[in-house]
Each structure stands twice: as C-alpha cells, then as structure tokens.
PDB file of C-alpha atoms in Angstrom:
ATOM      1  CA  MET A  24       0.000   0.000   0.000  1.00  0.00           C
ATOM      2  CA  GLU A  25       1.282   3.473  -0.755  1.00  0.00           C
ATOM      3  CA  ARG A  26       0.214   6.926   0.349  1.00  0.00           C
ATOM      4  CA  MET A  27       0.268  10.007  -1.800  1.00  0.00           C
ATOM      5  CA  SER A  28       0.958  13.337  -0.205  1.00  0.00           C
ATOM      6  CA  PRO A  29      -1.824  15.893  -0.504  1.00  0.00           C
ATOM      7  CA  ARG A  30      -1.419  18.802  -2.900  1.00  0.00           C
ATOM      8  CA  ALA A  31      -0.905  22.258  -1.567  1.00  0.00           C
ATOM      9  CA  GLY A  32      -4.133  23.533  -0.065  1.00  0.00           C
ATOM     10  CA  ASP A  33      -5.656  20.055  -0.028  1.00  0.00           C
ATOM     11  CA  ASP A  34      -6.116  18.317   3.329  1.00  0.00           C
ATOM     12  CA  THR A  35      -7.096  14.978   1.805  1.00  0.00           C
ATOM     13  CA  GLU A  36      -4.653  12.095   1.997  1.00  0.00           C
ATOM     14  CA  ILE A  37      -5.249   9.524  -0.733  1.00  0.00           C
ATOM     15  CA  THR A  38      -4.436   5.877  -0.042  1.00  0.00           C
ATOM     16  CA  LEU A  39      -3.745   3.594  -2.963  1.00  0.00           C
ATOM     17  CA  ARG A  40      -3.319  -0.156  -3.066  1.00  0.00           C
ATOM     18  CA  PRO A  41      -2.578  -2.410  -6.027  1.00  0.00           C
ATOM     19  CA  GLY A  42      -5.669  -3.539  -7.862  1.00  0.00           C
ATOM     20  CA  ALA A  43      -7.995  -1.053  -6.189  1.00  0.00           C
ATOM     21  CA  PRO A  44      -9.399   2.203  -7.523  1.00  0.00           C
ATOM     22  CA  ASN A  45      -8.252   5.226  -5.601  1.00  0.00           C
ATOM     23  CA  SER A  46     -10.612   6.593  -2.994  1.00  0.00           C
ATOM     24  CA  ALA A  47     -10.903  10.014  -4.593  1.00  0.00           C
ATOM     25  CA  HIS A  48     -12.200   8.423  -7.790  1.00  0.00           C
ATOM     26  CA  THR A  49     -14.804   6.228  -6.096  1.00  0.00           C
ATOM     27  CA  ALA A  50     -15.966   9.126  -3.958  1.00  0.00           C
ATOM     28  CA  ASN A  51     -16.825  11.144  -7.064  1.00  0.00           C
ATOM     29  CA  HIS A  52     -18.652   8.496  -9.088  1.00  0.00           C
ATOM     30  CA  THR A  53     -19.020   4.792  -9.701  1.00  0.00           C
ATOM     31  CA  HIS A  54     -19.255   2.644 -12.804  1.00  0.00           C
ATOM     32  CA  ARG A  55     -21.468  -0.282 -13.648  1.00  0.00           C
ATOM     33  CA  ASP A  56     -19.956  -3.758 -13.560  1.00  0.00           C
ATOM     34  CA  VAL A  57     -18.592  -4.471 -17.037  1.00  0.00           C
ATOM     35  CA  SER A  58     -16.441  -7.476 -16.156  1.00  0.00           C
ATOM     36  CA  GLY A  59     -19.129  -9.886 -17.340  1.00  0.00           C
ATOM     37  CA  GLY A  60     -18.643 -12.407 -14.533  1.00  0.00           C
ATOM     38  CA  TRP A  61     -22.346 -13.289 -14.239  1.00  0.00           C
ATOM     39  CA  LEU A  62     -24.260 -10.708 -16.269  1.00  0.00           C
ATOM     40  CA  ARG A  63     -23.358 -11.955 -19.752  1.00  0.00           C
ATOM     41  CA  PRO A  64     -24.226 -15.641 -19.182  1.00  0.00           C
ATOM     42  CA  ALA A  65     -27.393 -14.707 -17.262  1.00  0.00           C
ATOM     43  CA  VAL A  66     -28.667 -12.385 -19.982  1.00  0.00           C
ATOM     44  CA  PHE A  67     -27.652 -14.730 -22.784  1.00  0.00           C
ATOM     45  CA  GLY A  68     -29.189 -17.697 -20.986  1.00  0.00           C
ATOM     46  CA  ALA A  69     -32.551 -16.001 -20.407  1.00  0.00           C
ATOM     47  CA  MET A  70     -32.786 -14.758 -23.988  1.00  0.00           C
ATOM     48  CA  ASP A  71     -31.716 -18.124 -25.390  1.00  0.00           C
ATOM     49  CA  GLY A  72     -34.158 -19.992 -23.167  1.00  0.00           C
ATOM     50  CA  LEU A  73     -37.070 -17.813 -24.233  1.00  0.00           C
ATOM     51  CA  VAL A  74     -36.299 -17.761 -27.939  1.00  0.00           C
ATOM     52  CA  SER A  75     -35.204 -21.378 -28.390  1.00  0.00           C
ATOM     53  CA  ASN A  76     -38.025 -22.938 -26.365  1.00  0.00           C
ATOM     54  CA  LEU A  77     -40.650 -20.665 -27.878  1.00  0.00           C
ATOM     55  CA  ALA A  78     -39.396 -21.535 -31.360  1.00  0.00           C
ATOM     56  CA  LEU A  79     -39.245 -25.233 -30.505  1.00  0.00           C
ATOM     57  CA  MET A  80     -42.792 -25.289 -29.133  1.00  0.00           C
ATOM     58  CA  THR A  81     -44.303 -23.254 -31.975  1.00  0.00           C
ATOM     59  CA  GLY A  82     -42.573 -25.513 -34.479  1.00  0.00           C
ATOM     60  CA  VAL A  83     -44.125 -28.587 -32.864  1.00  0.00           C
ATOM     61  CA  ALA A  84     -47.508 -26.851 -32.480  1.00  0.00           C
ATOM     62  CA  GLY A  85     -47.443 -25.991 -36.184  1.00  0.00           C
ATOM     63  CA  GLY A  86     -47.569 -29.709 -36.866  1.00  0.00           C
ATOM     64  CA  ASP A  87     -51.043 -29.848 -35.269  1.00  0.00           C
ATOM     65  CA  VAL A  88     -50.078 -32.203 -32.434  1.00  0.00           C
ATOM     66  CA  GLU A  89     -51.858 -32.764 -29.141  1.00  0.00           C
ATOM     67  CA  ARG A  90     -51.398 -30.477 -26.140  1.00  0.00           C
ATOM     68  CA  HIS A  91     -49.426 -32.950 -24.024  1.00  0.00           C
ATOM     69  CA  VAL A  92     -46.865 -33.362 -26.835  1.00  0.00           C
ATOM     70  CA  ILE A  93     -46.215 -29.600 -26.823  1.00  0.00           C
ATOM     71  CA  VAL A  94     -45.849 -29.611 -23.021  1.00  0.00           C
ATOM     72  CA  ILE A  95     -43.389 -32.528 -23.064  1.00  0.00           C
ATOM     73  CA  THR A  96     -41.471 -30.841 -25.880  1.00  0.00           C
ATOM     74  CA  GLY A  97     -41.227 -27.601 -23.902  1.00  0.00           C
ATOM     75  CA  LEU A  98     -40.083 -29.312 -20.701  1.00  0.00           C
ATOM     76  CA  ALA A  99     -37.564 -31.424 -22.589  1.00  0.00           C
ATOM     77  CA  GLY A 100     -36.253 -28.290 -24.312  1.00  0.00           C
ATOM     78  CA  LEU A 101     -35.945 -26.565 -20.929  1.00  0.00           C
ATOM     79  CA  ALA A 102     -33.990 -29.400 -19.318  1.00  0.00           C
ATOM     80  CA  SER A 103     -31.689 -30.176 -22.228  1.00  0.00           C
ATOM     81  CA  GLY A 104     -31.036 -26.529 -23.021  1.00  0.00           C
ATOM     82  CA  ALA A 105     -30.294 -25.531 -19.423  1.00  0.00           C
ATOM     83  CA  PHE A 106     -27.772 -28.337 -18.914  1.00  0.00           C
ATOM     84  CA  SER A 107     -26.224 -27.718 -22.312  1.00  0.00           C
ATOM     85  CA  MET A 108     -25.869 -23.988 -21.645  1.00  0.00           C
ATOM     86  CA  ALA A 109     -24.350 -24.559 -18.199  1.00  0.00           C
ATOM     87  CA  ALA A 110     -21.852 -27.136 -19.477  1.00  0.00           C
ATOM     88  CA  GLY A 111     -20.873 -24.986 -22.438  1.00  0.00           C
ATOM     89  CA  GLU A 112     -20.510 -21.847 -20.340  1.00  0.00           C
ATOM     90  CA  TYR A 113     -18.438 -23.642 -17.700  1.00  0.00           C
ATOM     91  CA  THR A 114     -16.106 -25.143 -20.301  1.00  0.00           C
ATOM     92  CA  SER A 115     -15.748 -21.866 -22.171  1.00  0.00           C
ATOM     93  CA  VAL A 116     -14.991 -19.724 -19.115  1.00  0.00           C
ATOM     94  CA  ALA A 117     -12.737 -22.374 -17.551  1.00  0.00           C
ATOM     95  CA  SER A 118     -10.706 -22.661 -20.749  1.00  0.00           C
ATOM     96  CA  GLN A 119     -10.392 -18.896 -21.004  1.00  0.00           C
ATOM     97  CA  ARG A 120      -9.364 -18.657 -17.350  1.00  0.00           C
ATOM     98  CA  ASP A 121      -6.765 -21.429 -17.721  1.00  0.00           C
ATOM     99  CA  LEU A 122      -5.270 -19.631 -20.707  1.00  0.00           C
ATOM    100  CA  VAL A 123      -5.059 -16.345 -18.817  1.00  0.00           C
ATOM    101  CA  VAL A 124      -3.512 -18.037 -15.761  1.00  0.00           C
ATOM    102  CA  ALA A 125      -0.887 -19.669 -17.990  1.00  0.00           C
ATOM    103  CA  GLU A 126      -0.032 -16.329 -19.584  1.00  0.00           C
ATOM    104  CA  LEU A 127       0.170 -14.679 -16.168  1.00  0.00           C
ATOM    105  CA  GLU A 128       2.636 -17.338 -15.103  1.00  0.00           C
ATOM    106  CA  VAL A 129       4.760 -16.532 -18.172  1.00  0.00           C
ATOM    107  CA  GLU A 130       4.717 -12.864 -17.200  1.00  0.00           C
ATOM    108  CA  ARG A 131       5.517 -13.679 -13.556  1.00  0.00           C
ATOM    109  CA  ARG A 132       8.496 -15.783 -14.688  1.00  0.00           C
ATOM    110  CA  GLU A 133       9.758 -12.945 -16.863  1.00  0.00           C
ATOM    111  CA  LEU A 134       9.499 -10.519 -13.960  1.00  0.00           C
ATOM    112  CA  ARG A 135      11.500 -12.920 -11.815  1.00  0.00           C
ATOM    113  CA  HIS A 136      14.243 -13.762 -14.318  1.00  0.00           C
ATOM    114  CA  ASN A 137      14.407 -10.613 -16.487  1.00  0.00           C
ATOM    115  CA  PRO A 138      13.325  -7.747 -14.241  1.00  0.00           C
ATOM    116  CA  GLU A 139      15.375  -5.164 -16.119  1.00  0.00           C
ATOM    117  CA  ASP A 140      13.766  -6.006 -19.464  1.00  0.00           C
ATOM    118  CA  GLU A 141      10.311  -5.780 -17.878  1.00  0.00           C
ATOM    119  CA  ARG A 142      11.208  -2.443 -16.290  1.00  0.00           C
ATOM    120  CA  ARG A 143      12.267  -1.114 -19.688  1.00  0.00           C
ATOM    121  CA  GLU A 144       8.913  -2.235 -21.083  1.00  0.00           C
ATOM    122  CA  LEU A 145       7.199  -0.063 -18.494  1.00  0.00           C
ATOM    123  CA  VAL A 146       9.439   2.861 -19.351  1.00  0.00           C
ATOM    124  CA  ALA A 147       8.552   2.499 -23.030  1.00  0.00           C
ATOM    125  CA  LEU A 148       4.873   2.201 -22.126  1.00  0.00           C
ATOM    126  CA  TYR A 149       4.760   5.403 -20.115  1.00  0.00           C
ATOM    127  CA  ARG A 150       6.913   7.279 -22.608  1.00  0.00           C
ATOM    128  CA  GLY A 151       4.458   6.237 -25.287  1.00  0.00           C
ATOM    129  CA  ARG A 152       1.735   7.840 -23.201  1.00  0.00           C
ATOM    130  CA  GLY A 153       3.505  11.151 -23.139  1.00  0.00           C
ATOM    131  CA  LEU A 154       5.587  11.100 -19.941  1.00  0.00           C
ATOM    132  CA  PRO A 155       9.075  12.619 -20.089  1.00  0.00           C
ATOM    133  CA  HIS A 156      11.878  10.066 -20.068  1.00  0.00           C
ATOM    134  CA  GLU A 157      13.020  10.897 -16.527  1.00  0.00           C
ATOM    135  CA  LEU A 158       9.522  10.652 -15.094  1.00  0.00           C
ATOM    136  CA  ALA A 159       8.809   7.426 -16.987  1.00  0.00           C
ATOM    137  CA  GLU A 160      12.023   5.950 -15.539  1.00  0.00           C
ATOM    138  CA  GLU A 161      11.042   7.031 -12.044  1.00  0.00           C
ATOM    139  CA  VAL A 162       7.515   5.621 -12.295  1.00  0.00           C
ATOM    140  CA  ALA A 163       8.723   2.309 -13.764  1.00  0.00           C
ATOM    141  CA  GLU A 164      11.403   1.991 -11.082  1.00  0.00           C
ATOM    142  CA  HIS A 165       8.902   2.645  -8.318  1.00  0.00           C
ATOM    143  CA  LEU A 166       6.269   0.217  -9.662  1.00  0.00           C
ATOM    144  CA  SER A 167       8.814  -2.534 -10.284  1.00  0.00           C
ATOM    145  CA  LYS A 168       9.714  -2.682  -6.591  1.00  0.00           C
ATOM    146  CA  ASN A 169       6.482  -4.574  -5.926  1.00  0.00           C
ATOM    147  CA  PRO A 170       6.428  -7.759  -8.081  1.00  0.00           C
ATOM    148  CA  GLU A 171       2.676  -8.309  -7.738  1.00  0.00           C
ATOM    149  CA  GLN A 172       1.916  -4.705  -8.625  1.00  0.00           C
ATOM    150  CA  ALA A 173       4.250  -4.936 -11.604  1.00  0.00           C
ATOM    151  CA  LEU A 174       2.532  -8.171 -12.680  1.00  0.00           C
ATOM    152  CA  GLU A 175      -0.866  -6.491 -12.488  1.00  0.00           C
ATOM    153  CA  ILE A 176       0.278  -3.589 -14.646  1.00  0.00           C
ATOM    154  CA  HIS A 177       1.904  -5.829 -17.256  1.00  0.00           C
ATOM    155  CA  ALA A 178      -1.194  -8.059 -17.319  1.00  0.00           C
ATOM    156  CA  ARG A 179      -3.501  -5.126 -17.879  1.00  0.00           C
ATOM    157  CA  GLU A 180      -1.341  -3.562 -20.554  1.00  0.00           C
ATOM    158  CA  GLU A 181      -0.242  -6.699 -22.414  1.00  0.00           C
ATOM    159  CA  LEU A 182      -3.143  -9.113 -21.828  1.00  0.00           C
ATOM    160  CA  GLY A 183      -6.007  -6.743 -21.085  1.00  0.00           C
ATOM    161  CA  VAL A 184      -6.947  -8.574 -17.873  1.00  0.00           C
ATOM    162  CA  ASP A 185      -6.897  -7.911 -14.139  1.00  0.00           C
ATOM    163  CA  PRO A 186      -5.275 -10.863 -12.288  1.00  0.00           C
ATOM    164  CA  GLY A 187      -7.551 -10.266  -9.296  1.00  0.00           C
ATOM    165  CA  GLU A 188     -10.797 -10.258 -11.276  1.00  0.00           C
ATOM    166  CA  LEU A 189     -10.738 -13.384 -13.421  1.00  0.00           C
ATOM    167  CA  PRO A 190     -14.211 -14.765 -14.258  1.00  0.00           C
ATOM    168  CA  SER A 191     -15.494 -17.761 -12.303  1.00  0.00           C
ATOM    169  CA  PRO A 192     -16.563 -20.793 -14.391  1.00  0.00           C
ATOM    170  CA  MET A 193     -18.979 -21.928 -11.676  1.00  0.00           C
ATOM    171  CA  ILE A 194     -20.699 -18.548 -11.417  1.00  0.00           C
ATOM    172  CA  ALA A 195     -21.012 -18.399 -15.192  1.00  0.00           C
ATOM    173  CA  ALA A 196     -22.446 -21.949 -15.351  1.00  0.00           C
ATOM    174  CA  VAL A 197     -24.950 -21.441 -12.526  1.00  0.00           C
ATOM    175  CA  SER A 198     -26.065 -18.077 -13.927  1.00  0.00           C
ATOM    176  CA  SER A 199     -26.504 -19.571 -17.379  1.00  0.00           C
ATOM    177  CA  PHE A 200     -28.384 -22.637 -16.108  1.00  0.00           C
ATOM    178  CA  GLY A 201     -30.785 -20.695 -13.904  1.00  0.00           C
ATOM    179  CA  SER A 202     -31.542 -17.931 -16.373  1.00  0.00           C
ATOM    180  CA  PHE A 203     -32.053 -20.362 -19.269  1.00  0.00           C
ATOM    181  CA  ALA A 204     -34.436 -22.458 -17.164  1.00  0.00           C
ATOM    182  CA  VAL A 205     -36.475 -19.394 -16.177  1.00  0.00           C
ATOM    183  CA  GLY A 206     -36.593 -18.127 -19.739  1.00  0.00           C
ATOM    184  CA  ALA A 207     -37.524 -21.527 -21.179  1.00  0.00           C
ATOM    185  CA  LEU A 208     -40.240 -22.014 -18.554  1.00  0.00           C
ATOM    186  CA  LEU A 209     -42.243 -18.950 -19.631  1.00  0.00           C
ATOM    187  CA  PRO A 210     -43.676 -20.368 -22.890  1.00  0.00           C
ATOM    188  CA  VAL A 211     -44.491 -23.673 -21.126  1.00  0.00           C
ATOM    189  CA  LEU A 212     -46.189 -22.002 -18.154  1.00  0.00           C
ATOM    190  CA  PRO A 213     -49.576 -21.251 -19.803  1.00  0.00           C
ATOM    191  CA  TYR A 214     -49.872 -24.907 -20.815  1.00  0.00           C
ATOM    192  CA  LEU A 215     -49.023 -26.057 -17.283  1.00  0.00           C
ATOM    193  CA  LEU A 216     -51.748 -23.739 -15.965  1.00  0.00           C
ATOM    194  CA  GLY A 217     -54.361 -25.273 -18.245  1.00  0.00           C
ATOM    195  CA  ALA A 218     -54.133 -23.444 -21.562  1.00  0.00           C
ATOM    196  CA  SER A 219     -54.882 -25.553 -24.600  1.00  0.00           C
ATOM    197  CA  ALA A 220     -54.102 -23.037 -27.365  1.00  0.00           C
ATOM    198  CA  LEU A 221     -50.691 -21.781 -28.507  1.00  0.00           C
ATOM    199  CA  TRP A 222     -51.362 -18.048 -28.385  1.00  0.00           C
ATOM    200  CA  PRO A 223     -51.133 -17.623 -24.551  1.00  0.00           C
ATOM    201  CA  ALA A 224     -47.665 -19.194 -24.619  1.00  0.00           C
ATOM    202  CA  VAL A 225     -46.615 -16.875 -27.442  1.00  0.00           C
ATOM    203  CA  VAL A 226     -47.935 -13.781 -25.643  1.00  0.00           C
ATOM    204  CA  VAL A 227     -46.224 -14.677 -22.354  1.00  0.00           C
ATOM    205  CA  ALA A 228     -42.929 -15.453 -24.120  1.00  0.00           C
ATOM    206  CA  LEU A 229     -42.959 -12.232 -26.147  1.00  0.00           C
ATOM    207  CA  LEU A 230     -43.759 -10.189 -23.046  1.00  0.00           C
ATOM    208  CA  GLY A 231     -40.870 -11.949 -21.305  1.00  0.00           C
ATOM    209  CA  LEU A 232     -38.550 -11.075 -24.189  1.00  0.00           C
ATOM    210  CA  PHE A 233     -39.601  -7.437 -24.062  1.00  0.00           C
ATOM    211  CA  LEU A 234     -39.049  -7.284 -20.287  1.00  0.00           C
ATOM    212  CA  CYS A 235     -35.640  -8.985 -20.595  1.00  0.00           C
ATOM    213  CA  GLY A 236     -34.595  -6.461 -23.211  1.00  0.00           C
ATOM    214  CA  ALA A 237     -35.821  -3.605 -21.041  1.00  0.00           C
ATOM    215  CA  VAL A 238     -33.873  -4.935 -18.040  1.00  0.00           C
ATOM    216  CA  VAL A 239     -30.714  -5.288 -20.126  1.00  0.00           C
ATOM    217  CA  SER A 240     -30.989  -1.595 -21.031  1.00  0.00           C
ATOM    218  CA  LYS A 241     -30.261  -0.772 -17.369  1.00  0.00           C
ATOM    219  CA  VAL A 242     -26.641  -1.822 -17.896  1.00  0.00           C
ATOM    220  CA  THR A 243     -26.279  -0.465 -21.422  1.00  0.00           C
ATOM    221  CA  ALA A 244     -26.662   2.888 -23.101  1.00  0.00           C
ATOM    222  CA  ARG A 245     -29.748   1.802 -25.098  1.00  0.00           C
ATOM    223  CA  PRO A 246     -33.265   3.114 -24.283  1.00  0.00           C
ATOM    224  CA  TRP A 247     -35.412   0.517 -22.504  1.00  0.00           C
ATOM    225  CA  TRP A 248     -38.044   0.496 -25.228  1.00  0.00           C
ATOM    226  CA  TYR A 249     -35.432  -0.054 -27.953  1.00  0.00           C
ATOM    227  CA  SER A 250     -33.827  -3.033 -26.221  1.00  0.00           C
ATOM    228  CA  GLY A 251     -37.200  -4.517 -25.331  1.00  0.00           C
ATOM    229  CA  LEU A 252     -38.645  -4.093 -28.820  1.00  0.00           C
ATOM    230  CA  ARG A 253     -35.532  -5.544 -30.442  1.00  0.00           C
ATOM    231  CA  GLN A 254     -35.738  -8.722 -28.373  1.00  0.00           C
ATOM    232  CA  LEU A 255     -39.485  -9.011 -28.966  1.00  0.00           C
ATOM    233  CA  LEU A 256     -39.080  -8.747 -32.739  1.00  0.00           C
ATOM    234  CA  LEU A 257     -36.204 -11.243 -32.874  1.00  0.00           C
ATOM    235  CA  GLY A 258     -38.065 -13.786 -30.757  1.00  0.00           C
ATOM    236  CA  GLY A 259     -41.300 -13.252 -32.673  1.00  0.00           C
ATOM    237  CA  ALA A 260     -39.536 -13.754 -35.995  1.00  0.00           C
ATOM    238  CA  ALA A 261     -37.943 -17.016 -34.786  1.00  0.00           C
ATOM    239  CA  ALA A 262     -41.310 -18.304 -33.539  1.00  0.00           C
ATOM    240  CA  ALA A 263     -43.062 -17.365 -36.796  1.00  0.00           C
ATOM    241  CA  VAL A 264     -40.457 -19.108 -38.946  1.00  0.00           C
ATOM    242  CA  THR A 265     -40.501 -22.328 -36.930  1.00  0.00           C
ATOM    243  CA  TYR A 266     -44.307 -22.350 -36.779  1.00  0.00           C
ATOM    244  CA  GLY A 267     -44.399 -22.055 -40.562  1.00  0.00           C
ATOM    245  CA  LEU A 268     -41.880 -24.860 -40.943  1.00  0.00           C
ATOM    246  CA  GLY A 269     -43.803 -27.032 -38.481  1.00  0.00           C
ATOM    247  CA  THR A 270     -47.007 -26.467 -40.418  1.00  0.00           C
ATOM    248  CA  LEU A 271     -45.284 -27.226 -43.693  1.00  0.00           C
ATOM    249  CA  PHE A 272     -43.655 -30.415 -42.423  1.00  0.00           C
ATOM    250  CA  GLY A 273     -46.843 -31.478 -40.663  1.00  0.00           C
ATOM    251  CA  VAL A 274     -48.837 -31.214 -43.885  1.00  0.00           C
ATOM    252  CA  ALA A 275     -46.105 -32.984 -45.861  1.00  0.00           C
ATOM    253  CA  VAL A 276     -45.863 -35.851 -43.389  1.00  0.00           C
ATOM    254  CA  GLY A 277     -49.618 -36.102 -43.026  1.00  0.00           C
TER     255      GLY A 277
END
C-alpha cells in the first residue's frame, strides 16, 4: 500500500493499493460492472431460453399435435437446453481462465528472471503515453519494486486482464443454467396452468422477451423500449419461422 501526499491547499490524503481504484475516484462516481462475470451468461441464458423454447414449441404446435406433446417438448427443451448452456458456459470460461492463468505465469516468470527487461517495457509504455523520459524511468522503477503490482500492470497492458478479477466458471455456469431455465419455462407455463391453445404461450414469451430487453438496457446505453422491442421482434420472428416450418412439415408428413 502506498500513500500520496496531498497537494498544496488540499487536506485529503489519498491511499492507494494495487488492484484497487483510488478513494478520490470512487468518492466522485461509480461505474457499472462491465467485467461480465455473471451478467453476460445470465442475460444470454434467459434470452436463449425464451427464444429457443418458444421456437421449438411453436414448431411442434405448427404440426397440429396434441397439447401434451407440446408440453413434453417444452419441458424437454428446458432441461436439455439448461444443462447444455451450463456445461458450455463452464467449459468456455474455464478454458479462457486457464489460458489467462498460464499467460500470467509466463509474465511472472519474466518478472522474476528478467526484471530489467520488464522495467524497460514499463518505461517504453509510459513514454508512449507522453511522460518525459526521466519521469517514466522514475515511475517504472517505483512500480517494479512490488512484483505483484508490476505483474498487475503488465497483465492489464499486455493481456487486457486484471489478475484479481478473473471470471469464475462456476458462477457463469450457474447463472446460465438458472436464467435459461427461467426463460424456457415462460412459454411452457400457460400450458401447465391449463391453456390448450398456442397463443397464450406466445404472448407470455414475447412479453418476457420485451421485459428482458428492457432490463438489459439498465446496464447499457440503449433506451429501454429499444432493447425490449428488439428482443421481442427477434423472438417473434424465430417463432413465426418455426411455426411455418412445423405447419409445412406437418402437412407434408400427413
């Protein structure tokens, strides 16, 4: 941990520690979480669950099958899709994490065996950002005294990652599984509550897509109505296409 002396006329002492934003910055404003640890798989899972299960059920319904067949299809789509999403998300994030950890170990080894070369990299980095040579040398020398701090800086600059904020495969898998299951359940729900026609399932699913899009807008710069309408139109288009195909195949088979 290091302390920075206050400027003239300023009674505030700022405390900095590696990997943490400085207190003056966080006191002024905060940012939304953009690391994507759970948000991306949760959003993707809910959207995928809604769209894929709605499309699957409308495709089967287009074939003019009995109600219980549509319900079984929807529940099977929910279960298979949720497990598939969780397994895929876990494998993807775990592989990415393993790659980053391996690259961090390469950087840690370089810092241990070739500290002078790594220090010169920092000098070149800060000179490239406009610092005078003497100041760049001083900053690089100071930062290189703490190996973990130096590793963090090199990782951010060379790999674009923060060693202390690597994504968790388990969080990604659980988020993806749960959100997909919730999304996929919506089009099945009207049938489970006694509906015998397709249109209640379509209405509930499209409303769910609009609400999901609107919620996503809270962590993006898009207006809520734009995000909601975009998801509604995409899901509606997928359902319409699969319903048409189901009808076509049903007539052909019949």
